[in-house]
C-alpha cells in the first residue's frame, strides 16, 4: 500500500521511522511527502527517511496525483479556529478516491458530519485515531470493542500542556516557566496560547463529541475557560487541602442535544482525573451498557502519535 | 443465532435480561439453559426470562445436542484450582462445533493454549472478554485496536473484593465486616477466601498472561500473597503517610519467559492504581509501540459482566 504524507514535522518523521522499523510486518511505503517548508519529494519505490526534496508541487492536488498513493496521511499543524488547511487536503484526497488518515483534530472538530458523508460517497475510509489520545485507542475502542453501546457522555484530561504547567506552578514556578517545560517535552502547540486558553482541549472535546455523540459542533460551540488566571499561590492553597487542578473536558447527552464544556476544575489529588500527570491523558466514557470505561495514555510521546497513525493505516489495509 | 446457557446464576440471568432488552438490535435467542440446581429448560423458539425447568439433562453433552445452539455461553461458578467443570463444558461445545463465550476465567487461566488450538481445529470461535474486566474491553482491545503491538507486561488491580475490604478496614472495620460489605455488593466469589488469599487475582493474572504474553501458566504458577495479614491498624498507620494498599497483579516478559506475581503493595494515595476504588478495576498494559495504555472499569456490576458476554456474542455473529 502506498502512502502520501502531507506535512513532515515531528509527527510525520516519527511515523516514517516507525514504518521503517516495521517494514517486515507491514509492507507500506511512502511514495510522496509534501511540505510547505521543505518542498515535495516523490519516489514510487519508496522514500528514505531523509528524502531529497525538490521544489514544492503547485498544490496538494498536484502532489496527490503525482504520488500515486492509496492513502493520504495528513500531519500538518492544527489551526483550531478553522480546521484548515487540513480539511481542504482531506477533500482533495477524497476527490481522488484516496483513503485518509490524520493526526490533525481540526477536521473532525470542525467538519466531521460533512467529511464522513463525503468519505462514504467516495467509497474510502477516513480515520483519525491519533487525534485525541495519541496511540491509545478511543475511536477504535468504541467502534470495534463496544458493539451496541451508546456513549452517553465523557469526562477527560485531554490537554497535556496545561497539566505540565499546573505541575510546574505547583512547584512554585511561573506559568511561563511551565510553558517552557511543556515545550521541551514537545507537547505544546506551535502557539502555546492555544493550550493555555483551552482551544486545544475544546478542539478535542468537539472532535470526541462529534464522533461519539453526533454533536455536530465546532470548537467555537464549546464553552471554554483556560488556565490563564491560575497562580502558584492558588495551587499552594489547594495543595494544603489535598486538592489540585486539571483542565477538564466534559460532554453529555441531554434532552435537547449535547452539553459541552472545558474548564479548570478543582479535584482531590486522589481523583482518577487528577492522577493524569505529565503528558498523560485520561478519558472516561459513560455508556449505557458497559458502565463507565476509562482509557489512560501514560506519558505518551511523539512515537505514540505515530503509532496511532499506523494503527489506522493497518485498519484500512485490513478492511480493503 | 441460537444460544445455550450452561449455568443460570446472577451473571446468566443478567445476560438473559440484557438480551431481552436488546432483542430489536441483536436477534439472538436462548434455546437452552442447563443448571445443576434448577434442571434443564429447552425451547427452539426462545426461552423466557423465567423458564420452566424440567429434569436436568443427564450430561452437558446431551443438553448441548438438544439445545441446537450455535453458541454455548458458559457461566458456571469458578473453581480457580482446576478450571473445571468449565473446561469440560467448553470441550463438549467444541466437539459439537459450537462457538463458546465464557465469563469464567478458569479455562483460560488453566488451559488457554490447548483450548485455543482445539477451537481452531474445530473451526469455531472461543471468546472470554468478561472474564477479567467485566464489560471493559481488554482482550478485544489488544486484538482489534492495537495491530502490530507486542504487550510487554501489565500491572493491575483486578480483584474487587480485596479493594472493598481494604477500604472497609481503612474505616476501622474488621476484615470480616469488609467481606460482608463486598458480598452485599455481589462481587465476592462463593468462597471469600479465594479473594482474600489472592486466588481470584492469580487466576486473572494467569488468564491475562496466557492470552497476552503467551505465558503458558496456571494460577498455581503465580507467586501469590493475599491480604489476610493486613490489619486496620496497619492501614491507619499508612494513611497518616498518605499511603494505602491494593492487591496488585504484575507480569512482564523476561529473557527466560514471563515473570508474574500477585501481592498487596503499599501505594501513594495519588497513584493511578490506588484510585481503583470500590468494585473498580484498572489494568495498565505496557507495550512496545503504543506506550503504556490503561483500561479502567469504574464500579462495574453484574450488568457489565453481562455486557462483556454480549460483546463476545456480537463479535462471533460479525465474523461468521
Coordinates of C-alpha atoms in Angstrom, one line a residue:
Chain A
X1 CA 0.0 0.0 0.0
X2 CA 1.4 3.4 -1.0
X3 CA 1.2 6.4 1.4
X4 CA 1.4 10.1 0.7
X5 CA 2.4 12.4 3.6
X6 CA 1.2 15.9 3.7
X7 CA 3.3 17.6 6.4
X8 CA 6.7 16.3 7.6
X9 CA 7.2 17.7 11.1
X10 CA 7.9 15.8 14.3
X11 CA 4.8 13.5 13.9
X12 CA 5.4 12.8 10.2
X13 CA 9.1 12.0 10.8
X14 CA 8.2 9.7 13.8
X15 CA 5.7 8.0 11.6
X16 CA 8.2 7.4 8.8
X17 CA 10.7 6.0 11.3
X18 CA 8.1 3.7 12.7
X19 CA 7.1 2.4 9.2
X20 CA 10.8 1.8 8.5
X21 CA 11.3 -0.2 11.7
X22 CA 8.1 -2.3 11.0
X23 CA 8.6 -2.9 7.3
X24 CA 8.9 -6.6 7.7
X25 CA 5.5 -6.8 9.4
X26 CA 3.6 -4.1 7.4
X27 CA 4.7 -3.6 3.8
X28 CA 3.6 0.0 3.4
X29 CA 5.8 2.5 1.5
X30 CA 5.8 6.3 1.4
X31 CA 5.8 7.4 -2.2
X32 CA 5.4 11.1 -1.6
X33 CA 6.0 13.8 1.0
X34 CA 4.7 17.4 0.6
X35 CA 5.5 20.2 2.9
X36 CA 5.3 24.0 2.8
X37 CA 8.8 24.4 4.2
X38 CA 10.9 21.7 2.5
X39 CA 9.1 21.2 -0.8
X40 CA 8.0 17.9 -2.4
X41 CA 9.7 14.5 -2.6
X42 CA 8.4 11.7 -4.8
X43 CA 9.5 8.1 -5.4
X44 CA 7.3 5.3 -6.5
X45 CA 9.7 2.8 -4.9
X46 CA 9.5 4.4 -1.5
X47 CA 11.3 7.4 0.0
X48 CA 14.0 7.2 2.6
X49 CA 13.8 8.8 6.0
X50 CA 15.7 11.8 4.8
X51 CA 14.5 12.3 1.3
X52 CA 15.8 14.8 -1.2
X53 CA 13.1 17.5 -1.5
X54 CA 12.6 19.2 -4.8
X55 CA 10.5 22.3 -5.5
X56 CA 7.0 22.1 -4.0
X57 CA 4.2 20.8 -6.1
X58 CA 2.0 23.8 -7.0
X59 CA -0.9 22.5 -4.9
X60 CA -1.8 19.5 -2.8
X61 CA -4.0 18.2 -5.6
X62 CA -1.0 18.0 -8.0
X63 CA 1.1 16.4 -5.2
X64 CA -1.5 13.7 -4.6
X65 CA -1.9 12.9 -8.3
X66 CA 1.9 12.5 -8.7
X67 CA 2.3 10.4 -5.5
X68 CA 0.1 7.6 -6.9
X69 CA -0.8 6.8 -3.3
X70 CA -3.7 4.8 -1.9
X71 CA -3.7 6.6 1.4
X72 CA -3.1 10.3 2.3
X73 CA -1.6 10.7 5.8
X74 CA -2.4 14.3 6.9
X75 CA 0.0 15.6 9.6
X76 CA 0.1 19.4 9.1
X77 CA -0.1 21.7 12.1
X78 CA -3.5 22.5 13.6
X79 CA -5.5 25.7 13.2
X80 CA -8.1 25.1 15.9
X81 CA -10.2 28.1 14.7
X82 CA -10.9 26.8 11.3
X83 CA -9.6 23.2 10.9
X84 CA -7.9 24.4 7.7
X85 CA -5.9 23.7 5.6
X86 CA -6.3 20.1 6.7
X87 CA -10.0 20.0 5.7
X88 CA -9.1 21.0 2.1
X89 CA -6.3 18.4 1.9
X90 CA -8.7 15.7 3.1
X91 CA -11.3 16.7 0.4
X92 CA -8.6 16.7 -2.2
X93 CA -7.8 13.1 -1.2
X94 CA -11.4 12.0 -1.2
X95 CA -11.8 13.5 -4.7
X96 CA -9.0 11.2 -5.8
X97 CA -10.6 8.2 -4.0
X98 CA -7.7 8.0 -1.6
X99 CA -8.3 6.9 2.0
X100 CA -7.3 9.4 4.6
X101 CA -5.5 9.1 8.0
X102 CA -4.9 12.2 10.0
X103 CA -3.4 13.1 13.4
X104 CA -5.0 16.5 13.0
X105 CA -8.0 17.1 15.2
X106 CA -9.2 20.2 13.3
X107 CA -11.1 18.4 10.6
X108 CA -13.3 16.3 12.9
X109 CA -13.7 19.1 15.3
X110 CA -15.0 21.4 12.6
X111 CA -16.4 19.2 9.8
X112 CA -17.0 15.6 10.9
X113 CA -20.5 15.2 9.6
X114 CA -19.7 16.5 6.1
X115 CA -16.4 14.6 5.8
X116 CA -17.9 11.3 7.0
X117 CA -20.6 11.7 4.3
X118 CA -18.1 12.6 1.6
X119 CA -15.8 9.7 2.5
X120 CA -18.8 7.3 2.2
X121 CA -19.8 8.7 -1.1
X122 CA -16.3 8.4 -2.4
X123 CA -16.1 4.8 -1.1
X124 CA -13.0 5.5 1.0
X125 CA -12.1 5.3 4.7
X126 CA -11.4 8.3 6.9
X127 CA -9.5 7.6 10.1
X128 CA -8.2 9.8 12.9
X129 CA -7.3 7.6 16.0
X130 CA -4.2 9.7 16.8
X131 CA -6.1 13.0 17.1
X132 CA -7.2 12.9 20.7
X133 CA -5.2 10.3 22.7
X134 CA -2.1 9.7 20.6
X135 CA -1.5 5.9 20.5
X136 CA -4.3 4.9 22.9
X137 CA -7.5 3.7 21.2
X138 CA -10.6 5.8 21.7
X139 CA -12.5 5.9 18.4
X140 CA -11.5 2.3 17.5
X141 CA -12.3 1.3 21.1
X142 CA -15.9 2.3 20.6
X143 CA -16.1 1.1 17.0
X144 CA -14.6 -2.3 17.4
X145 CA -14.9 -3.4 21.0
X146 CA -18.2 -1.9 22.3
X147 CA -20.9 -3.2 19.8
X148 CA -24.4 -2.0 20.6
X149 CA -23.1 0.5 23.1
X150 CA -24.4 4.1 23.2
X151 CA -21.9 6.6 24.6
X152 CA -23.9 8.9 27.0
X153 CA -21.1 11.3 27.8
X154 CA -17.4 11.7 28.7
X155 CA -15.0 13.4 31.0
X156 CA -11.4 13.8 30.2
X157 CA -8.0 15.3 30.8
X158 CA -7.1 15.8 27.2
X159 CA -4.5 18.6 27.1
X160 CA -1.0 17.8 28.3
X161 CA 0.5 21.3 28.3
X162 CA -1.9 22.6 30.9
X163 CA -1.2 19.6 33.2
X164 CA 2.6 20.2 32.8
X165 CA 2.1 23.9 33.5
X166 CA -0.1 23.2 36.6
X167 CA 2.5 20.8 37.9
X168 CA 5.3 23.3 37.4
X169 CA 3.3 26.0 39.1
X170 CA 2.6 23.6 42.0
X171 CA 6.4 23.5 42.4
X172 CA 6.4 27.3 42.6
X173 CA 7.4 28.1 39.0
X174 CA 5.7 30.7 36.9
X175 CA 3.2 29.9 34.1
X176 CA 5.8 30.9 31.6
X177 CA 8.4 28.6 33.1
X178 CA 5.7 25.8 33.0
X179 CA 5.1 26.5 29.3
X180 CA 8.8 26.2 28.6
X181 CA 8.9 22.9 30.4
X182 CA 6.0 21.7 28.2
X183 CA 7.7 22.9 25.1
X184 CA 10.8 20.9 25.9
X185 CA 8.6 17.8 26.3
X186 CA 7.4 18.5 22.8
X187 CA 3.7 18.5 23.7
X188 CA 2.9 22.2 23.2
X189 CA 1.1 23.6 20.1
X190 CA 3.1 26.0 18.0
X191 CA 1.3 28.8 19.8
X192 CA 1.1 27.9 23.5
X193 CA -1.9 30.2 24.0
X194 CA -4.0 27.5 22.1
X195 CA -3.2 25.2 25.1
X196 CA -3.4 27.7 28.0
X197 CA -6.6 29.3 26.8
X198 CA -8.2 25.9 26.3
X199 CA -8.5 25.8 22.5
X200 CA -6.7 22.5 22.1
X201 CA -8.9 20.9 24.8
X202 CA -12.0 22.5 23.1
X203 CA -11.0 21.1 19.7
X204 CA -10.5 17.6 21.2
X205 CA -13.8 17.9 23.1
X206 CA -15.6 18.9 19.9
X207 CA -13.9 16.1 18.0
X208 CA -15.0 13.4 20.5
X209 CA -18.5 14.9 20.8
X210 CA -18.9 14.9 17.0
X211 CA -17.8 11.3 16.5
X212 CA -19.1 9.7 19.7
X213 CA -22.2 11.8 20.5
X214 CA -23.2 13.1 17.0
X215 CA -23.0 16.5 18.5
X216 CA -22.5 18.4 15.2
X217 CA -20.5 21.2 16.9
X218 CA -17.2 23.1 16.3
X219 CA -14.7 24.1 19.0
X220 CA -16.4 27.5 19.0
X221 CA -19.5 25.9 20.4
X222 CA -17.7 24.6 23.4
X223 CA -17.9 26.9 26.4
X224 CA -14.3 27.1 27.3
X225 CA -12.2 28.7 30.0
X226 CA -8.5 28.2 30.1
X227 CA -6.0 28.1 33.0
X228 CA -4.7 31.7 32.3
X229 CA -5.8 33.0 35.7
X230 CA -4.4 30.2 37.7
X231 CA -1.5 31.1 40.1
X232 CA 1.2 29.3 42.1
X233 CA -0.3 30.8 45.2
X234 CA -3.8 29.4 44.5
X235 CA -2.3 25.9 43.8
X236 CA -0.3 26.1 47.0
X237 CA -3.5 26.9 48.9
X238 CA -5.4 24.0 47.2
X239 CA -2.4 21.6 47.9
X240 CA -2.8 22.3 51.6
X241 CA -6.4 20.9 51.3
X242 CA -5.3 17.8 49.4
X243 CA -6.5 19.3 46.1
X244 CA -5.2 20.2 42.7
X245 CA -6.5 21.5 39.3
X246 CA -6.9 19.9 35.9
X247 CA -8.3 21.3 32.7
X248 CA -11.3 19.1 32.3
X249 CA -13.4 18.4 29.2
X250 CA -17.0 17.3 29.8
X251 CA -19.8 16.3 27.5
X252 CA -23.1 14.6 28.0
X253 CA -26.2 13.9 26.0
X254 CA -29.2 16.0 27.2
X255 CA -32.9 16.1 26.2
X256 CA -32.0 18.8 23.7
X257 CA -28.7 17.7 22.3
X258 CA -25.3 17.6 23.8
X259 CA -24.0 19.8 26.7
X260 CA -20.2 20.6 26.5
X261 CA -17.7 22.5 28.5
X262 CA -13.9 22.9 29.1
X263 CA -12.9 24.4 32.4
X264 CA -10.2 24.1 35.1
X265 CA -11.7 22.1 37.9
X266 CA -10.5 21.7 41.5
X267 CA -10.1 18.0 42.2
X268 CA -9.0 15.9 45.2
X269 CA -5.5 14.6 44.5
X270 CA -6.9 11.1 44.8
X271 CA -9.4 11.6 41.9
X272 CA -8.7 9.4 38.9
X273 CA -8.7 12.6 36.7
X274 CA -6.0 14.1 39.0
X275 CA -3.7 11.1 38.5
X276 CA -3.2 12.2 34.9
X277 CA 0.3 13.6 35.3
X278 CA 2.9 15.0 32.9
X279 CA 1.8 14.3 29.3
X280 CA -0.7 11.6 30.4
X281 CA -4.3 11.7 29.2
X282 CA -7.3 10.1 30.7
X283 CA -10.8 9.8 29.2
X284 CA -13.8 8.3 31.0
X285 CA -16.6 7.2 28.7
X286 CA -20.0 6.9 30.3
X287 CA -22.1 4.3 28.4
X288 CA -25.5 2.7 28.6
X289 CA -24.4 -1.0 28.7
X290 CA -20.7 -1.2 29.5
X291 CA -20.8 1.2 32.5
X292 CA -18.1 3.8 32.8
X293 CA -14.9 2.8 31.0
X294 CA -11.7 4.7 31.2
X295 CA -8.8 4.9 28.8
X296 CA -5.5 6.1 30.1
X297 CA -2.4 7.0 28.0
X298 CA 0.6 7.1 30.3
X299 CA 3.2 9.7 29.3
X300 CA 2.8 9.4 25.6
X301 CA 5.4 10.9 23.2
X302 CA 5.5 11.6 19.5
X303 CA 6.2 7.8 18.9
X304 CA 2.8 7.0 20.3
X305 CA 1.1 9.6 18.0
X306 CA 3.0 7.9 15.2
X307 CA 1.6 4.5 16.3
X308 CA -1.9 5.9 16.3
X309 CA -1.4 6.8 12.6
X310 CA 0.0 3.3 11.9
X311 CA -2.9 1.6 13.6
X312 CA -5.3 3.5 11.3
X313 CA -3.3 2.6 8.2
X314 CA -3.3 -1.1 9.3
X315 CA -7.1 -0.9 9.8
X316 CA -7.5 0.4 6.3
X317 CA -5.4 -2.3 4.9
X318 CA -7.4 -4.9 6.7
X319 CA -10.7 -3.7 5.5
X320 CA -9.7 -3.4 1.9
Chain B
X1 CA -28.3 -17.1 16.3
X2 CA -29.2 -19.6 19.0
X3 CA -27.5 -19.6 22.4
X4 CA -27.3 -22.4 25.1
X5 CA -26.5 -21.2 28.6
X6 CA -24.7 -23.5 31.0
X7 CA -25.2 -22.0 34.4
X8 CA -28.0 -19.6 35.3
X9 CA -26.9 -17.6 38.4
X10 CA -26.5 -13.9 38.7
X11 CA -24.5 -13.4 35.6
X12 CA -26.6 -15.8 33.4
X13 CA -29.8 -14.0 34.5
X14 CA -28.3 -10.6 33.9
X15 CA -27.2 -11.7 30.4
X16 CA -30.7 -13.1 29.6
X17 CA -32.3 -9.7 30.7
X18 CA -29.8 -7.8 28.6
X19 CA -30.6 -9.9 25.5
X20 CA -34.3 -9.4 26.1
X21 CA -33.9 -5.6 26.3
X22 CA -31.7 -5.6 23.1
X23 CA -33.8 -8.0 21.0
X24 CA -34.6 -5.4 18.4
X25 CA -30.9 -4.7 17.8
X26 CA -29.4 -8.2 18.2
X27 CA -31.7 -11.1 17.2
X28 CA -30.2 -13.8 19.4
X29 CA -32.4 -16.3 21.3
X30 CA -31.7 -18.6 24.2
X31 CA -32.8 -22.1 23.2
X32 CA -31.5 -23.9 26.3
X33 CA -30.5 -23.3 29.9
X34 CA -28.8 -26.1 31.9
X35 CA -28.0 -25.8 35.6
X36 CA -27.1 -28.2 38.3
X37 CA -29.6 -26.7 40.7
X38 CA -32.7 -25.9 38.6
X39 CA -32.6 -28.5 35.9
X40 CA -32.8 -28.1 32.2
X41 CA -35.0 -25.8 30.1
X42 CA -35.3 -26.1 26.3
X43 CA -37.3 -24.2 23.6
X44 CA -36.3 -23.8 20.0
X45 CA -38.4 -20.6 19.8
X46 CA -36.5 -19.0 22.6
X47 CA -36.9 -19.2 26.4
X48 CA -38.4 -16.6 28.6
X49 CA -36.5 -14.9 31.5
X50 CA -38.2 -17.2 34.0
X51 CA -38.3 -20.5 32.1
X52 CA -39.9 -23.7 33.3
X53 CA -37.1 -26.1 34.2
X54 CA -37.6 -29.8 33.7
X55 CA -35.4 -32.5 35.0
X56 CA -31.7 -31.9 34.2
X57 CA -30.2 -33.4 31.1
X58 CA -28.0 -36.4 32.0
X59 CA -24.9 -34.5 31.0
X60 CA -23.8 -31.3 29.3
X61 CA -23.2 -33.1 26.0
X62 CA -26.9 -34.2 26.0
X63 CA -28.0 -30.7 26.8
X64 CA -26.0 -29.1 24.1
X65 CA -27.2 -31.6 21.5
X66 CA -30.8 -30.9 22.4
X67 CA -30.4 -27.1 22.5
X68 CA -29.5 -27.0 18.8
X69 CA -27.5 -23.9 19.7
X70 CA -24.8 -22.2 17.6
X71 CA -23.0 -20.7 20.7
X72 CA -22.5 -22.1 24.2
X73 CA -22.4 -19.4 26.9
X74 CA -20.6 -20.8 29.9
X75 CA -21.4 -19.1 33.2
X76 CA -20.9 -21.7 35.9
X77 CA -19.0 -20.7 39.1
X78 CA -15.3 -20.7 39.1
X79 CA -13.0 -23.3 40.6
X80 CA -9.7 -21.5 40.4
X81 CA -7.7 -24.5 41.4
X82 CA -8.7 -26.6 38.4
X83 CA -10.8 -24.5 35.9
X84 CA -13.3 -27.4 36.0
X85 CA -16.1 -28.2 35.2
X86 CA -16.0 -25.2 32.7
X87 CA -13.1 -26.6 30.7
X88 CA -15.0 -29.9 30.1
X89 CA -18.1 -27.9 29.1
X90 CA -16.1 -25.9 26.6
X91 CA -14.6 -29.1 25.1
X92 CA -18.1 -30.6 24.8
X93 CA -19.1 -27.5 22.8
X94 CA -16.1 -27.6 20.5
X95 CA -16.8 -31.3 19.8
X96 CA -20.2 -30.2 18.5
X97 CA -18.7 -27.3 16.5
X98 CA -20.3 -24.7 18.7
X99 CA -18.7 -21.4 19.4
X100 CA -18.0 -20.6 23.0
X101 CA -18.4 -17.5 25.1
X102 CA -17.5 -17.6 28.8
X103 CA -17.4 -15.3 31.8
X104 CA -15.4 -18.0 33.6
X105 CA -11.7 -17.2 33.9
X106 CA -10.7 -20.7 35.0
X107 CA -10.4 -22.2 31.4
X108 CA -8.1 -19.5 30.1
X109 CA -6.2 -19.4 33.4
X110 CA -5.6 -23.2 33.2
X111 CA -5.8 -24.4 29.6
X112 CA -5.6 -21.5 27.2
X113 CA -3.1 -22.9 24.8
X114 CA -4.9 -26.2 24.4
X115 CA -8.3 -24.7 24.1
X116 CA -7.2 -22.2 21.5
X117 CA -5.7 -25.0 19.4
X118 CA -8.9 -27.1 19.8
X119 CA -11.1 -24.2 18.8
X120 CA -9.1 -23.6 15.7
X121 CA -9.2 -27.2 14.7
X122 CA -12.9 -27.3 15.2
X123 CA -13.3 -24.1 13.2
X124 CA -15.1 -22.2 15.9
X125 CA -14.6 -19.1 18.0
X126 CA -13.6 -19.1 21.7
X127 CA -14.2 -15.8 23.5
X128 CA -13.9 -14.6 27.1
X129 CA -13.9 -10.8 27.3
X130 CA -16.0 -10.7 30.5
X131 CA -13.5 -12.9 32.5
X132 CA -11.1 -10.2 33.7
X133 CA -12.6 -6.7 33.5
X134 CA -16.4 -7.4 33.1
X135 CA -17.7 -5.1 30.4
X136 CA -14.4 -3.2 29.7
X137 CA -12.5 -4.4 26.7
X138 CA -9.1 -6.0 27.4
X139 CA -8.7 -8.9 25.1
X140 CA -10.7 -7.3 22.3
X141 CA -8.8 -4.0 22.9
X142 CA -5.5 -5.8 22.1
X143 CA -7.0 -7.9 19.3
X144 CA -8.9 -5.2 17.4
X145 CA -7.4 -1.8 18.3
X146 CA -3.6 -2.4 18.7
X147 CA -2.4 -4.1 15.5
X148 CA 1.2 -5.0 15.4
X149 CA 1.7 -4.2 19.1
X150 CA 3.6 -6.5 21.4
X151 CA 2.4 -6.4 25.0
X152 CA 5.5 -6.4 27.2
X153 CA 3.8 -6.7 30.6
X154 CA 1.0 -5.4 32.8
X155 CA 0.1 -4.1 36.2
X156 CA -3.4 -4.2 37.5
X157 CA -5.9 -4.0 40.3
X158 CA -8.1 -6.9 39.2
X159 CA -9.8 -8.2 42.4
X160 CA -12.7 -6.1 43.7
X161 CA -13.3 -7.8 47.0
X162 CA -9.9 -7.0 48.4
X163 CA -10.3 -3.4 47.4
X164 CA -13.6 -3.2 49.2
X165 CA -12.2 -5.0 52.2
X166 CA -9.2 -2.6 52.4
X167 CA -11.5 0.4 52.2
X168 CA -13.7 -1.0 55.0
X169 CA -10.6 -1.7 57.2
X170 CA -9.4 1.8 56.4
X171 CA -12.6 3.0 58.1
X172 CA -11.8 0.8 61.1
X173 CA -14.0 -2.2 60.3
X174 CA -12.7 -5.7 60.6
X175 CA -11.8 -7.9 57.7
X176 CA -14.9 -10.0 58.2
X177 CA -17.1 -6.9 58.1
X178 CA -15.3 -5.9 54.9
X179 CA -16.0 -9.2 53.4
X180 CA -19.7 -8.9 54.3
X181 CA -19.8 -5.5 52.5
X182 CA -18.2 -7.0 49.4
X183 CA -20.7 -9.8 49.5
X184 CA -23.6 -7.3 49.6
X185 CA -22.1 -5.6 46.5
X186 CA -22.2 -9.0 44.8
X187 CA -18.6 -9.1 43.8
X188 CA -17.3 -11.8 46.1
X189 CA -16.6 -15.4 45.0
X190 CA -18.8 -18.1 46.6
X191 CA -15.9 -18.8 48.9
X192 CA -14.4 -15.4 50.0
X193 CA -11.1 -17.0 50.8
X194 CA -10.5 -17.2 47.0
X195 CA -10.5 -13.4 47.0
X196 CA -8.7 -12.7 50.3
X197 CA -5.9 -15.2 49.7
X198 CA -5.4 -13.9 46.2
X199 CA -6.6 -16.9 44.1
X200 CA -9.0 -14.8 42.1
X201 CA -6.3 -12.3 41.3
X202 CA -3.9 -15.1 40.5
X203 CA -6.4 -16.7 38.1
X204 CA -7.0 -13.3 36.3
X205 CA -3.2 -12.8 36.2
X206 CA -2.6 -16.2 34.7
X207 CA -5.5 -15.6 32.2
X208 CA -4.1 -12.3 31.0
X209 CA -0.6 -13.6 30.9
X210 CA -1.6 -16.7 28.9
X211 CA -3.5 -14.7 26.3
X212 CA -1.4 -11.5 26.1
X213 CA 2.1 -12.8 26.9
X214 CA 1.8 -16.5 25.8
X215 CA 2.9 -17.4 29.3
X216 CA 1.6 -20.9 29.3
X217 CA 1.0 -20.9 33.1
X218 CA -1.8 -21.8 35.5
X219 CA -2.8 -19.8 38.6
X220 CA -0.6 -22.2 40.6
X221 CA 2.5 -20.8 38.8
X222 CA 1.7 -17.2 40.0
X223 CA 3.6 -16.4 43.2
X224 CA 0.7 -15.1 45.2
X225 CA 0.3 -13.5 48.6
X226 CA -3.2 -12.3 49.7
X227 CA -4.3 -9.6 52.1
X228 CA -5.0 -12.0 55.0
X229 CA -2.4 -10.4 57.3
X230 CA -3.5 -6.8 56.7
X231 CA -5.0 -5.0 59.7
X232 CA -7.0 -1.8 60.3
X233 CA -4.0 -0.6 62.5
X234 CA -1.5 -1.0 59.6
X235 CA -3.8 0.8 57.2
X236 CA -4.3 3.7 59.7
X237 CA -0.5 4.0 60.0
X238 CA -0.1 4.1 56.2
X239 CA -3.0 6.6 55.8
X240 CA -1.1 9.0 58.1
X241 CA 1.7 8.9 55.5
X242 CA -0.6 9.4 52.5
X243 CA -0.5 5.8 51.5
X244 CA -2.8 2.8 51.1
X245 CA -2.7 -0.8 49.9
X246 CA -4.0 -2.6 46.8
X247 CA -3.7 -6.2 45.8
X248 CA -1.6 -5.8 42.7
X249 CA -1.1 -8.2 39.8
X250 CA 2.2 -7.8 37.9
X251 CA 3.5 -9.6 34.8
X252 CA 6.4 -8.9 32.5
X253 CA 8.3 -10.6 29.7
X254 CA 11.8 -11.5 30.7
X255 CA 14.7 -13.1 28.9
X256 CA 13.6 -16.5 30.1
X257 CA 9.8 -16.2 29.8
X258 CA 7.3 -14.3 31.9
X259 CA 7.7 -13.2 35.4
X260 CA 4.4 -13.0 37.4
X261 CA 3.2 -12.1 40.9
X262 CA 0.2 -11.1 43.0
X263 CA 0.9 -9.2 46.2
X264 CA -0.5 -6.5 48.4
X265 CA 1.5 -3.3 47.6
X266 CA 1.8 -0.1 49.5
X267 CA 1.0 2.8 47.2
X268 CA 0.7 6.6 47.5
X269 CA -3.0 7.5 47.5
X270 CA -2.3 9.6 44.4
X271 CA -1.1 6.5 42.4
X272 CA -3.4 5.7 39.5
X273 CA -3.6 2.1 40.9
X274 CA -4.8 3.4 44.2
X275 CA -7.6 5.3 42.6
X276 CA -9.3 2.0 41.7
X277 CA -11.9 2.1 44.4
X278 CA -14.9 0.0 45.3
X279 CA -15.5 -2.5 42.6
X280 CA -13.4 -0.6 40.1
X281 CA -10.6 -2.4 38.2
X282 CA -7.6 -0.9 36.5
X283 CA -5.2 -2.5 34.1
X284 CA -2.1 -0.9 32.7
X285 CA -0.7 -2.6 29.6
X286 CA 3.0 -1.8 28.8
X287 CA 3.5 -2.1 25.0
X288 CA 6.3 -1.7 22.6
X289 CA 4.7 0.8 20.2
X290 CA 1.6 2.3 21.9
X291 CA 3.4 3.1 25.2
X292 CA 1.6 2.3 28.4
X293 CA -2.2 2.2 28.0
X294 CA -4.6 1.8 30.9
X295 CA -8.1 0.5 30.9
X296 CA -10.4 1.4 33.8
X297 CA -13.7 -0.1 34.6
X298 CA -15.5 2.2 37.1
X299 CA -17.7 0.5 39.6
X300 CA -18.9 -2.3 37.3
X301 CA -21.8 -4.5 38.4
X302 CA -23.2 -7.8 37.1
X303 CA -24.9 -5.9 34.2
X304 CA -21.4 -5.0 32.9
X305 CA -20.3 -8.7 33.1
X306 CA -23.4 -9.5 31.1
X307 CA -22.4 -6.9 28.5
X308 CA -19.0 -8.4 28.2
X309 CA -20.7 -11.7 27.2
X310 CA -22.9 -9.9 24.8
X311 CA -20.0 -8.1 23.1
X312 CA -18.4 -11.5 22.5
X313 CA -21.6 -13.0 21.1
X314 CA -21.9 -10.0 18.7
X315 CA -18.3 -10.4 17.7
X316 CA -19.0 -14.0 16.8
X317 CA -22.0 -13.1 14.8
X318 CA -20.0 -10.4 12.9
X319 CA -17.2 -12.8 12.0
X320 CA -19.5 -15.6 10.8

